[in-house]
Coordinates of C-alpha atoms in Angstrom, one line a residue:
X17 CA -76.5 32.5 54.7
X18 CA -76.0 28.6 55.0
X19 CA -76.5 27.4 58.3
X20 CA -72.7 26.6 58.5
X21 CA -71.7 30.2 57.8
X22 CA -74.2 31.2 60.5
X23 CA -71.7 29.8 63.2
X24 CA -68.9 32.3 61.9
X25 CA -71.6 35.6 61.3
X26 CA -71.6 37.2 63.5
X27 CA -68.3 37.0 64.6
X28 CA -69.1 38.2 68.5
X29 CA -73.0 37.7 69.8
X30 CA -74.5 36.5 73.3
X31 CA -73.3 33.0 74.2
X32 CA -73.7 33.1 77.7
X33 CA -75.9 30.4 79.2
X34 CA -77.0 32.1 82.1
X35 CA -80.7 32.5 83.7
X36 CA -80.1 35.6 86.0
X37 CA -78.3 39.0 84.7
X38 CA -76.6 39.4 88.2
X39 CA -74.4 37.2 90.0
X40 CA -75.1 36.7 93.6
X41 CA -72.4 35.4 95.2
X42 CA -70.0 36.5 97.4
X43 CA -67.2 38.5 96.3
X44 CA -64.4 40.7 98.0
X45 CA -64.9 44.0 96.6
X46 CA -62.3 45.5 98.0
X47 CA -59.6 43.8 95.8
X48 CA -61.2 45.3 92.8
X49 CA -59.9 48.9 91.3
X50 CA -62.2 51.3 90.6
X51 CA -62.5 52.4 87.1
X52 CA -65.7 54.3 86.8
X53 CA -68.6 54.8 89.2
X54 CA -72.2 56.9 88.4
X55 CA -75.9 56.9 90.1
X56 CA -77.9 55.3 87.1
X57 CA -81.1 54.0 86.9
X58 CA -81.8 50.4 85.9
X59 CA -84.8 48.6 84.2
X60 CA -84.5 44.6 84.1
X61 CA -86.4 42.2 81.6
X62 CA -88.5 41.7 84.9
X63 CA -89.6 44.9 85.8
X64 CA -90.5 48.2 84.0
X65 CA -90.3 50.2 87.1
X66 CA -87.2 52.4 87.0
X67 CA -84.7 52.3 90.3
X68 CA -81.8 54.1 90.7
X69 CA -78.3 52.1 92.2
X70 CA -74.5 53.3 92.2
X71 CA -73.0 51.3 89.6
X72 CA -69.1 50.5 89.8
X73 CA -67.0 49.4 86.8
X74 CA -63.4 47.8 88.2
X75 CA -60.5 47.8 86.1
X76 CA -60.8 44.1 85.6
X77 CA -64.0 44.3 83.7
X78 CA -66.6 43.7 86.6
X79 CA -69.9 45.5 86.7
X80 CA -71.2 45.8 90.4
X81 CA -74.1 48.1 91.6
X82 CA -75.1 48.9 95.2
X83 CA -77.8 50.3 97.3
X84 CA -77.4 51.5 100.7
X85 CA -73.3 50.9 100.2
X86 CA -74.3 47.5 100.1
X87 CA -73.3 45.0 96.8
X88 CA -76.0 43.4 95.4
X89 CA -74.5 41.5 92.4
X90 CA -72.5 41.6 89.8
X91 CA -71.6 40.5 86.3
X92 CA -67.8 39.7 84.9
X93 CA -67.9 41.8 81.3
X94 CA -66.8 40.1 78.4
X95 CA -66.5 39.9 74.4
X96 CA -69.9 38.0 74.7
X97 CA -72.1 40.6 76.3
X98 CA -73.5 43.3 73.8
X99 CA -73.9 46.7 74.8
X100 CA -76.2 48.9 73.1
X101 CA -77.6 52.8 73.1
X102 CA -81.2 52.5 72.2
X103 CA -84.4 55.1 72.7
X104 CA -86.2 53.7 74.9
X105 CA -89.8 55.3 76.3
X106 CA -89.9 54.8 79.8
X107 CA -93.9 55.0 80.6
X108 CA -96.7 55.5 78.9
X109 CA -97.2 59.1 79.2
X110 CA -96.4 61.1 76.4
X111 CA -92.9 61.9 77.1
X112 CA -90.0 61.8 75.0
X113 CA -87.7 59.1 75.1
X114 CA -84.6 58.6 76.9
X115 CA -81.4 57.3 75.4
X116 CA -80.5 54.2 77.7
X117 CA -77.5 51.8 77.3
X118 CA -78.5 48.3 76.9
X119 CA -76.4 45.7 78.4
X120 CA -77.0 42.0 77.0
X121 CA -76.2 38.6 78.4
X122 CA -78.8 36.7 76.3
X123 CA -81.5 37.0 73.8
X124 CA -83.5 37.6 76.3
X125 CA -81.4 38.6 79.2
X126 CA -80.6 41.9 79.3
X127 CA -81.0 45.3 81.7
X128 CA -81.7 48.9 80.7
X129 CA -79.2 51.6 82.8
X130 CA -79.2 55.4 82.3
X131 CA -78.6 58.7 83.5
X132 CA -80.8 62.0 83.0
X133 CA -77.9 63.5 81.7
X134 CA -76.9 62.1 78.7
X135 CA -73.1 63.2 78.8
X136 CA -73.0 60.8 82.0
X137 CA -74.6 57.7 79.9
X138 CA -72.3 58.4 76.7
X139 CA -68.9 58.4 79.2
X140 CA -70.2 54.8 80.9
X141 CA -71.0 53.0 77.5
X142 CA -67.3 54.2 76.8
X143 CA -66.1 52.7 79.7
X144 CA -68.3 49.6 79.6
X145 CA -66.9 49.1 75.8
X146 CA -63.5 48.5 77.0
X147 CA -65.2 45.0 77.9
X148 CA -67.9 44.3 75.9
X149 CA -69.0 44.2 71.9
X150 CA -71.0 47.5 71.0
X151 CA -73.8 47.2 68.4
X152 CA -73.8 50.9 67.1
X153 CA -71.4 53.0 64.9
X154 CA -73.2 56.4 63.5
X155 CA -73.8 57.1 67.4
X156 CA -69.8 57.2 68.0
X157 CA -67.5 57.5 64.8
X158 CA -67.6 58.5 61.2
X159 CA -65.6 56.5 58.6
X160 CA -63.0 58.9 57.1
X161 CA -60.2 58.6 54.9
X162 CA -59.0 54.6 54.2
X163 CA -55.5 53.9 54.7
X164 CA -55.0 50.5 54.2
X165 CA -56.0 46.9 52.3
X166 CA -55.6 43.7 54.0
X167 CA -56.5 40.0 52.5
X168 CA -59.7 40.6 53.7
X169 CA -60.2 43.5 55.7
X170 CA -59.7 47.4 55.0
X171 CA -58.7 50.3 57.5
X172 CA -60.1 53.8 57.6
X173 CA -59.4 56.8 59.8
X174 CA -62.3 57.2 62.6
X175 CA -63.5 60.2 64.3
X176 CA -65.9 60.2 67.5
X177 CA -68.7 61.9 66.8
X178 CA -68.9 62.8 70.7
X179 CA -65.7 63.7 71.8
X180 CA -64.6 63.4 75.7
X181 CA -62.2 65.2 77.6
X182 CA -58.6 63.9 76.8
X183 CA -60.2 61.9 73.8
X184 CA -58.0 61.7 70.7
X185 CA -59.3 63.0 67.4
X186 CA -58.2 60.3 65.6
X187 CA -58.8 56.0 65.8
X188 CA -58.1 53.3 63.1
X189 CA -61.1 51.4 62.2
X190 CA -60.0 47.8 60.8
X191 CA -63.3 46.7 58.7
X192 CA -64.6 43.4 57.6
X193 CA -67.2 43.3 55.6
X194 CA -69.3 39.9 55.7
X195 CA -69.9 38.7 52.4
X196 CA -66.0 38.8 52.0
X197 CA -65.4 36.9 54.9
X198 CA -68.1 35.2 54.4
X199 CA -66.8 33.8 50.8
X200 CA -63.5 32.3 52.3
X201 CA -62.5 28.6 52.3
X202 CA -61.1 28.6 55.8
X203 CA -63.8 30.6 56.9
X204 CA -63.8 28.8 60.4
X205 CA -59.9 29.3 60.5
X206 CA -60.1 33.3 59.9
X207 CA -63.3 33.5 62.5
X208 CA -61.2 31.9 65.1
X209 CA -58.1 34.4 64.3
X210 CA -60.5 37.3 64.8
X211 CA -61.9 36.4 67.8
X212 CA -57.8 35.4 69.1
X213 CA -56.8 38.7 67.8
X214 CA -59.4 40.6 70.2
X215 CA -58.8 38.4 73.2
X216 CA -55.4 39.3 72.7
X217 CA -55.5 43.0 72.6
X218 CA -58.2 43.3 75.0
X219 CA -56.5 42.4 78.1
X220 CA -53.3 44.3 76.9
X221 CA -52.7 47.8 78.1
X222 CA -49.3 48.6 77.1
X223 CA -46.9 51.0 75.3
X224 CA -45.1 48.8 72.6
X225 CA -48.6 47.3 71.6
X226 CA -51.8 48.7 69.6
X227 CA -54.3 49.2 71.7
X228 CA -57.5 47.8 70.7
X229 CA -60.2 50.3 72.3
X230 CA -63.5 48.8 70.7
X231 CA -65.3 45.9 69.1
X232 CA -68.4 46.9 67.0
X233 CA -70.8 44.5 65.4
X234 CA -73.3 45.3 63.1
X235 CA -75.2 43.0 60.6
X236 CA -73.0 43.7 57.3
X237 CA -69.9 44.8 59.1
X238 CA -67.5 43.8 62.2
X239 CA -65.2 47.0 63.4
X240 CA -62.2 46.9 65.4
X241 CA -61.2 50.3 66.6
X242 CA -57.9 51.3 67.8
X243 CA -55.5 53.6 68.4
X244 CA -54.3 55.9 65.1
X245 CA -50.4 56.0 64.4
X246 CA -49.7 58.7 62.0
X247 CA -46.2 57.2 61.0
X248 CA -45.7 53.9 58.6
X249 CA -44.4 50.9 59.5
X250 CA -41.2 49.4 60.7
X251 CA -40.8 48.4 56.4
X252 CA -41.5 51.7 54.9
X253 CA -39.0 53.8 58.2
X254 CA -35.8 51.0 57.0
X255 CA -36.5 51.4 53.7
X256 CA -36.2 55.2 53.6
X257 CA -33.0 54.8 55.6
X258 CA -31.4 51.9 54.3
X259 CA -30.0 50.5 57.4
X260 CA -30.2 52.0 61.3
X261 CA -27.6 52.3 63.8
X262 CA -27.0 49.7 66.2
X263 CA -28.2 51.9 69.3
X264 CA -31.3 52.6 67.6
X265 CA -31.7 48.8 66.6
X266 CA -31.2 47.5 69.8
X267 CA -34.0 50.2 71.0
X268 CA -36.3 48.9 68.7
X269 CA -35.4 45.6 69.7
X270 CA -36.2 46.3 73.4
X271 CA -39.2 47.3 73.1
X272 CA -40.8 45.0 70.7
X273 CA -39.5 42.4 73.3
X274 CA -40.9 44.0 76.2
X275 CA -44.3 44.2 74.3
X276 CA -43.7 40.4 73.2
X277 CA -43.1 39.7 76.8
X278 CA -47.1 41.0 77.4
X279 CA -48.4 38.5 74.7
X280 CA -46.5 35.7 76.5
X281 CA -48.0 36.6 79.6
X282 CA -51.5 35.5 78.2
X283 CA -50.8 32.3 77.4
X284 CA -50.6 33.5 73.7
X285 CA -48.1 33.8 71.1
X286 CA -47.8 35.9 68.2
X287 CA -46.7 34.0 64.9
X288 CA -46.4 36.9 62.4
X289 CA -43.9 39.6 63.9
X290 CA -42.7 41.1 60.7
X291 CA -41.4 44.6 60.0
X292 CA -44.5 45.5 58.3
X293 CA -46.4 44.7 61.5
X294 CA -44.5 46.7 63.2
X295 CA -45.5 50.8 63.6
X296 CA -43.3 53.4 64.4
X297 CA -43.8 57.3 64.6
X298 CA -40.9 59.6 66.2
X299 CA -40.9 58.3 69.2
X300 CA -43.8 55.8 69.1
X301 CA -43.3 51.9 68.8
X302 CA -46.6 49.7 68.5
X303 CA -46.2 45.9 67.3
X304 CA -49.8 44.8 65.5
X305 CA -52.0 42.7 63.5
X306 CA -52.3 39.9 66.1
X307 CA -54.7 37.6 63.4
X308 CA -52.1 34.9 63.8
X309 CA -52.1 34.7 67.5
X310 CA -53.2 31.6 69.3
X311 CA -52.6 29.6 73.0
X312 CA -49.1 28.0 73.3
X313 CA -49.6 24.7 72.7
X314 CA -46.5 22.5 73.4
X315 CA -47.7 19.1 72.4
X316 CA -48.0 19.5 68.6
X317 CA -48.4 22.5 65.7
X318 CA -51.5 23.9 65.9
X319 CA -51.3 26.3 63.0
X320 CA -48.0 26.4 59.9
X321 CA -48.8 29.7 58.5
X322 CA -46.6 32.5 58.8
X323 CA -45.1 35.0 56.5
X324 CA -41.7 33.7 54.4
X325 CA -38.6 34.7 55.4
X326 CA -39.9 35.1 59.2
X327 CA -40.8 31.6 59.8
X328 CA -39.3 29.6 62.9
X329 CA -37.7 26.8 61.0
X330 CA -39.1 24.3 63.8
X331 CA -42.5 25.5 61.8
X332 CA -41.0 23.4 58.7
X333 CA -40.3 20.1 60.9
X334 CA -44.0 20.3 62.3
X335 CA -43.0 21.0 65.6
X336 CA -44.7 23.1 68.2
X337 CA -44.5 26.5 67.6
X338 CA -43.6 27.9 71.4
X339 CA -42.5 31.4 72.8
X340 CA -38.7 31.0 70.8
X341 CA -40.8 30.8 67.4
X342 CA -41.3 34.5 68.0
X343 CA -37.8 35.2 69.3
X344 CA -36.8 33.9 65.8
X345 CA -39.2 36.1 64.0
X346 CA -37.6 39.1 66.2
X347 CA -34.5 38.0 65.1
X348 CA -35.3 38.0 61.6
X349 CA -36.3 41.8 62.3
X350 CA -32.9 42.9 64.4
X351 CA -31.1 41.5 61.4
X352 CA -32.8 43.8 58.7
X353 CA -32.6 46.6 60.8
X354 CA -28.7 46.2 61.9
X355 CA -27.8 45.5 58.2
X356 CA -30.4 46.7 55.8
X357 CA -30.6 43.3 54.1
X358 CA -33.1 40.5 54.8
X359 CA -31.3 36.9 55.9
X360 CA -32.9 35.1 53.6
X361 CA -33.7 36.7 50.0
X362 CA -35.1 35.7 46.9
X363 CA -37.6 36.9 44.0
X364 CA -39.2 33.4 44.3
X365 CA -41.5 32.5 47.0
X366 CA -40.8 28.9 46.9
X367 CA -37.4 29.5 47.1
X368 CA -37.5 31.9 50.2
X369 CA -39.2 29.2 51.9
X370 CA -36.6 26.9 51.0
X371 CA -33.8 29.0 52.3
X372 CA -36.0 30.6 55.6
X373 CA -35.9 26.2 56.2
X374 CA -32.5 25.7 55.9
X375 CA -31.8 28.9 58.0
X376 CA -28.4 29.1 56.4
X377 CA -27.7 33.0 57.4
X378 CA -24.6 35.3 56.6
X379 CA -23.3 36.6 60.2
X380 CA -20.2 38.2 58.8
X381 CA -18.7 41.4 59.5
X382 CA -19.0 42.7 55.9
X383 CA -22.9 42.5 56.3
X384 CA -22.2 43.7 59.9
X385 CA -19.6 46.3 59.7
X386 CA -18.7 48.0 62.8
X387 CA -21.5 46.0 64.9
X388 CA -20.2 45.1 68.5
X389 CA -19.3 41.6 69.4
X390 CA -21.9 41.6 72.2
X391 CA -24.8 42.7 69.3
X392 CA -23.4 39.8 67.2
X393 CA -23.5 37.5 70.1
X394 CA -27.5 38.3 70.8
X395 CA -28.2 38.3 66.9
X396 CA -26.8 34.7 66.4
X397 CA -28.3 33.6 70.1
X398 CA -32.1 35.1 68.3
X399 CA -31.5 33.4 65.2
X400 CA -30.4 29.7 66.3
X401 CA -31.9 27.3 64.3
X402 CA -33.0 24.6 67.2
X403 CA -35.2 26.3 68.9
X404 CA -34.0 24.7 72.2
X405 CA -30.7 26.4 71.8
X406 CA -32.1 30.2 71.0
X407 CA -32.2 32.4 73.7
X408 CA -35.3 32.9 75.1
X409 CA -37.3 36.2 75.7
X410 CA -36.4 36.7 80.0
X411 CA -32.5 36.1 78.8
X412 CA -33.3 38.6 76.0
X413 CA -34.5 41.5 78.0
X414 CA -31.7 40.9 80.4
X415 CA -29.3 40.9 78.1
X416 CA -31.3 44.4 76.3
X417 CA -31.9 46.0 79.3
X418 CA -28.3 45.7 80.8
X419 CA -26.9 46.8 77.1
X420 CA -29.0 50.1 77.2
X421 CA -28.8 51.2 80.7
X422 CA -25.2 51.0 80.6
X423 CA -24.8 52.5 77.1
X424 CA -22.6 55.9 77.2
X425 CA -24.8 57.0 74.6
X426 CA -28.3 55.7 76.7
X427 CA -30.7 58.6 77.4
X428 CA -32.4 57.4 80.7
X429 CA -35.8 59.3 79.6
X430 CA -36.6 56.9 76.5
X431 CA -36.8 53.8 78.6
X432 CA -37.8 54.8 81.6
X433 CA -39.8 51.2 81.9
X434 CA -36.5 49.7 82.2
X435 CA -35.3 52.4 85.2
X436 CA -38.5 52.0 87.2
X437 CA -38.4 48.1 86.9
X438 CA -41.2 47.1 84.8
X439 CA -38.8 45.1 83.0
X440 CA -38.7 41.7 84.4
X441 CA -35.0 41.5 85.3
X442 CA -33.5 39.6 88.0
X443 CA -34.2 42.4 90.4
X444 CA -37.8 41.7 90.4
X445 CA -38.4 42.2 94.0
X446 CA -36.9 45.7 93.9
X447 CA -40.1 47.4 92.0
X448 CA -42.1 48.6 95.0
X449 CA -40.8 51.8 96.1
X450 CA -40.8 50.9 99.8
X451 CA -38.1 48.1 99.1
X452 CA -36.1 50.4 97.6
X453 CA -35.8 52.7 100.4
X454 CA -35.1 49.2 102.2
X455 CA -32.4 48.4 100.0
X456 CA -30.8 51.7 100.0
X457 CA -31.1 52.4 103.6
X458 CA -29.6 48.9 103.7
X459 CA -26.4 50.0 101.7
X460 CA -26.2 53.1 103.6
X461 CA -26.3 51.3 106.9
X462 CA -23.6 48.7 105.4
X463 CA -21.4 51.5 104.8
X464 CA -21.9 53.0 108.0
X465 CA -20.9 49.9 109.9
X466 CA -18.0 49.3 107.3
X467 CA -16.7 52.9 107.9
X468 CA -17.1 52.8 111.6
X469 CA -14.4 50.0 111.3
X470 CA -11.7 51.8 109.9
X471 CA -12.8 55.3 111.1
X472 CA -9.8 54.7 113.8
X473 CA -7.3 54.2 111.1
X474 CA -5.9 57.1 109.1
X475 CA -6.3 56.5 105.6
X476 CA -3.2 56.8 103.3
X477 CA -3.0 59.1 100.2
X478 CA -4.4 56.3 97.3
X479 CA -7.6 55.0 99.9
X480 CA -8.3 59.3 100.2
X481 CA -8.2 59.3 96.3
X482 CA -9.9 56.0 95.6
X483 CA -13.0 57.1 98.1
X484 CA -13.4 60.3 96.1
X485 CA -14.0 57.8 92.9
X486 CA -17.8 56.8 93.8
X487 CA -19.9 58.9 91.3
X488 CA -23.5 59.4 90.3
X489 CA -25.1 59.4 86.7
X490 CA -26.0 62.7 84.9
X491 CA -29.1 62.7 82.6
X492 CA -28.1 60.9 79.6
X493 CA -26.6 57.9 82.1
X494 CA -22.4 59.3 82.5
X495 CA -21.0 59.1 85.0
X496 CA -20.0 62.7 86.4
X497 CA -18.3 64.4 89.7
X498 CA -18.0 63.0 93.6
X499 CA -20.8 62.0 95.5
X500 CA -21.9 61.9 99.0
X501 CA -23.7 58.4 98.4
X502 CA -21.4 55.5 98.5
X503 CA -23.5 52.1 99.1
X504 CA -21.8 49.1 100.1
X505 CA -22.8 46.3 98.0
X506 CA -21.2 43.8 100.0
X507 CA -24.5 41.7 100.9
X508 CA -26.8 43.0 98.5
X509 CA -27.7 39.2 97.6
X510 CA -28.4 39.0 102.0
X511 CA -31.0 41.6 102.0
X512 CA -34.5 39.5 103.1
X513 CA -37.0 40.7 100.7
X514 CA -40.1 39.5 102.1
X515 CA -39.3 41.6 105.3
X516 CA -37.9 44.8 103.5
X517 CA -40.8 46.7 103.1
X518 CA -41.7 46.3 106.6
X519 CA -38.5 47.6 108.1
X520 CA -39.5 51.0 107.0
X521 CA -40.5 53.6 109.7
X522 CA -43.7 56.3 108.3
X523 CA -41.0 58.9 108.9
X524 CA -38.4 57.3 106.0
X525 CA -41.8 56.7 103.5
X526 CA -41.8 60.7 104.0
X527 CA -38.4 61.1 103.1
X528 CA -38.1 60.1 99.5
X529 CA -34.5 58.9 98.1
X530 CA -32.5 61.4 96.0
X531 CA -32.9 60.7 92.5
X532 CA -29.3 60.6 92.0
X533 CA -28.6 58.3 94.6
X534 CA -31.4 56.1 93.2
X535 CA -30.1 56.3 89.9
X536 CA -26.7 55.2 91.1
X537 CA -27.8 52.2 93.2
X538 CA -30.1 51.2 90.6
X539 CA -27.2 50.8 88.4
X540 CA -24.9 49.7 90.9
X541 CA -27.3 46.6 91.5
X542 CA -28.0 46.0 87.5
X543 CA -24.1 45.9 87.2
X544 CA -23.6 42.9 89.6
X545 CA -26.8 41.1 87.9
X546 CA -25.2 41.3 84.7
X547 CA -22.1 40.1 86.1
X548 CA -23.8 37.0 87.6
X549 CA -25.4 36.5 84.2
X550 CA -22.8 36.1 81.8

């Protein structure tokens, strides 16, 4: 290799500039979650004598260990620490050797941890690889089948050769060989893509987005292993059906926005959402192939690549591509879907480009037939040309998440993110359960005081019949027979937040809301936010 393609190869090694393994300062352990914790024995690149500590791995990717239930250091894992199982003989007596996981800061900083059962070692390199770069292959899969060519990588089918409890059988290996990579012209561009693509799907644990489980870096090749989706992409599931129905569209739509949503939260956007980076099987949704992704920069274009027909046309007027350049690319997506056709076709790629710039695109009801006003409204709001007057991706998921939960046709099961308030709607401050049972002790206490009031009246004929009218929502989200529950909602917007969760005796935290009241206040507060909003 030249000694400028030995900055790109390999792609992830050691950078840290560290002199100790183990930092010393003070931390507060007790804000860290527990992920994994095992009695392992540990050899540094000071000392050959083996010492067993509890090690703790936290959900945030640091690596403590303790003695006496005191912390002694710790490291923050990362994609430039390798890890590595090696034999390693322990003493100089003739004994076998012991398989030890080898956890790497620097060339030459590095410790040795292990446990005399192997099955415990094998399951902490597995959780430690979450974090980390792992320098071996034949010890944890076998290349199967391939299933797919890029430009310059290929995927194969993976099985672990050691499989744990609750393991699947099946990853997706995306390989790139280094010759290949090694021969392109931008080879400084794709080395930077690879390493944004990892950062990217590291630190993402969601539903609607591939999950990247490990990196693995070997001399000839780099690995990334994720999760296997048997189905075919977004493409291949339109083409077979033509065109899908606008409930199912709007589904799709949802969740590849509430996926986007998890990119934006990095600090990252996408730039390639396309319908063949899009997987889907029965009921699974997964948006990939993140080589495109790179920190929002708002000052100027980093990067005008993109696939034609997707493109942002603020790409084409070298402006910066922000958070609504992938709102348009979704857009591009909800049309193809909701109509079967593309909004902006041609057999020449010059001339797709031209007519993806001048974002000249047929709304009209014969390319839309019997698509709602409100679907048409959120198409055209996607697909805005000036990017300061597209909707942008909080409006979007209010706008989604309001249209499916008060769909007659909604099943409450199949977004169950939106129900339980992971989806960033205005009602934010209603996801711990404990304000919930504020809020609805509030609404029952509201009614209480309200019917106190006009207890001493007698109620005519049409107040008996209008207070039987209060209802509660079945399974699939219809509305169905009388209900005890009738919350006022008269000073919803009053409720102190801050202070709701401590207004809440042990004895109500014991007593958990009815699901069908729940389900009905839920609802009941969604429908005033989405009146406020439009």
């Amino acid at each position: 290799m030249s000694e400028k393609q030995q900055q790109y190869w390999p792609i992830f090694t050691e950078k840290d500039e560290i002199k100790t393994f183990w930092n010393k300062k003070s931390i507060n352990f007790a804000k860290q979650t527990i992920s994994y914790q095992q009695l392992m024995k540990r050899i540094s690149w000071k000392s050959n004598k083996p010492t067993e500590y509890e090690f703790i791995l936290s959900e945030e990717g640091v690596l403590f260990y303790k003695k006496n239930n005191k912390v002694k250091g710790y490291v923050q894992l990362n994609e430039d620490i390798s890890l590595k199982l090696i034999d390693l003989k322990i003493s100089n007596k003739k004994t076998d050797a012991v398989k030890v996981i080898r956890i790497k800061r620097t060339k030459d900083i590095f410790i040795y941890i292990w446990n005399q059962d192997y099955q415990y070692t094998f399951q902490f390199l597995k959780y430690l690889c979450q974090f980390c770069f792992v320098q071996n292959l034949d010890e944890l899969y076998t290349l199967q089948d391939i299933i797919g060519k890029g430009g310059f990588s290929k995927v194969y089918t993976l099985t672990p050769n050691i499989r744990l409890p609750n393991q699947p059988f099946n990853y997706a290996g995306k390989v790139y060989n280094k010759n290949e990579l090694l021969s392109k012209k931008d080879l400084k561009k794709f080395y930077h893509f690879i390493r944004s693509e990892c950062y990217v799907l590291k630190r993402i644990n969601y539903p609607y987005v591939l999950k990247l489980c490990e990196i693995i870096q070997m001399d000839e090749l780099l690995i990334l292993v994720t999760e296997y989706i048997k189905g075919g992409s977004l493409y291949q599931y339109l083409k077979d059906r033509k065109r899908l129905t606008e409930l199912e569209s709007t589904q799709i739509l949802l969740k590849l926005a509430l996926g986007l949503q998890q990119v934006h939260n990095l600090g990252y956007v996408h730039r390639d959402i396309k319908l063949e980076n899009v997987l889907i099987d029965k009921d699974q949704l997964k948006l990939i192939d993140f080589g495109f992704a790179e920190k929002i920069c708002r000052e100027r274009l980093v990067n005008g690549q993109g696939t034609a027909g997707y493109i942002a046309p603020e790409v084409f007027m070298k402006q910066p591509y922000q958070e609504v350049g992938d709102i348009f690319s979704l857009g591009v997506i909800y049309y193809s879907i909701l109509s079967g056709k593309a909004p902006f076709r041609s057999n020449s790629y010059d001339a797709l480009l031209k007519l993806n710039k001048e974002c000249q695109i047929d709304f009209s009801e014969l390319r839309f037939p019997n698509i709602s006003q409100k679907t048409m409204y959120l198409l055209k709001a996607m697909l805005q040309k000036q990017p300061e007057n597209r909707i942008n991706l909080q409006d979007l998921l209010n706008q989604l998440t309001i249209s499916q939960i008060l769909s007659p046709t909604h099943n409450m099961a199949s977004t169950q993110s939106v129900v339980d308030g992971s989806v960033g709607l205005s009602f934010n401050h209603l996801q711990s359960k404990n304000t919930l049972k504020s809020f609805y002790q509030n609404s029952q206490n509201s009614f209480t005081d309200n019917h106190s009031q006009i207890s001493e009246q007698k109620p005519s004929k049409q107040q008996r019949n209008r207070r039987y009218k209060s209802q509660s929502l079945d399974k699939k989200g219809m509305f169905f027979k009388s209900s005890s529950f009738k919350p006022s909602l008269r000073n919803i917007y009053q409720i102190k937040i801050e202070q709701s969760d401590d207004n809440i005796s042990q004895t109500d935290l014991e007593q958990p809301i009815p699901q069908e009241n729940l389900r009905f206040l839920q609802t009941s507060y969604q429908t005033l936010n989405y009146k406020k909003f439009i």
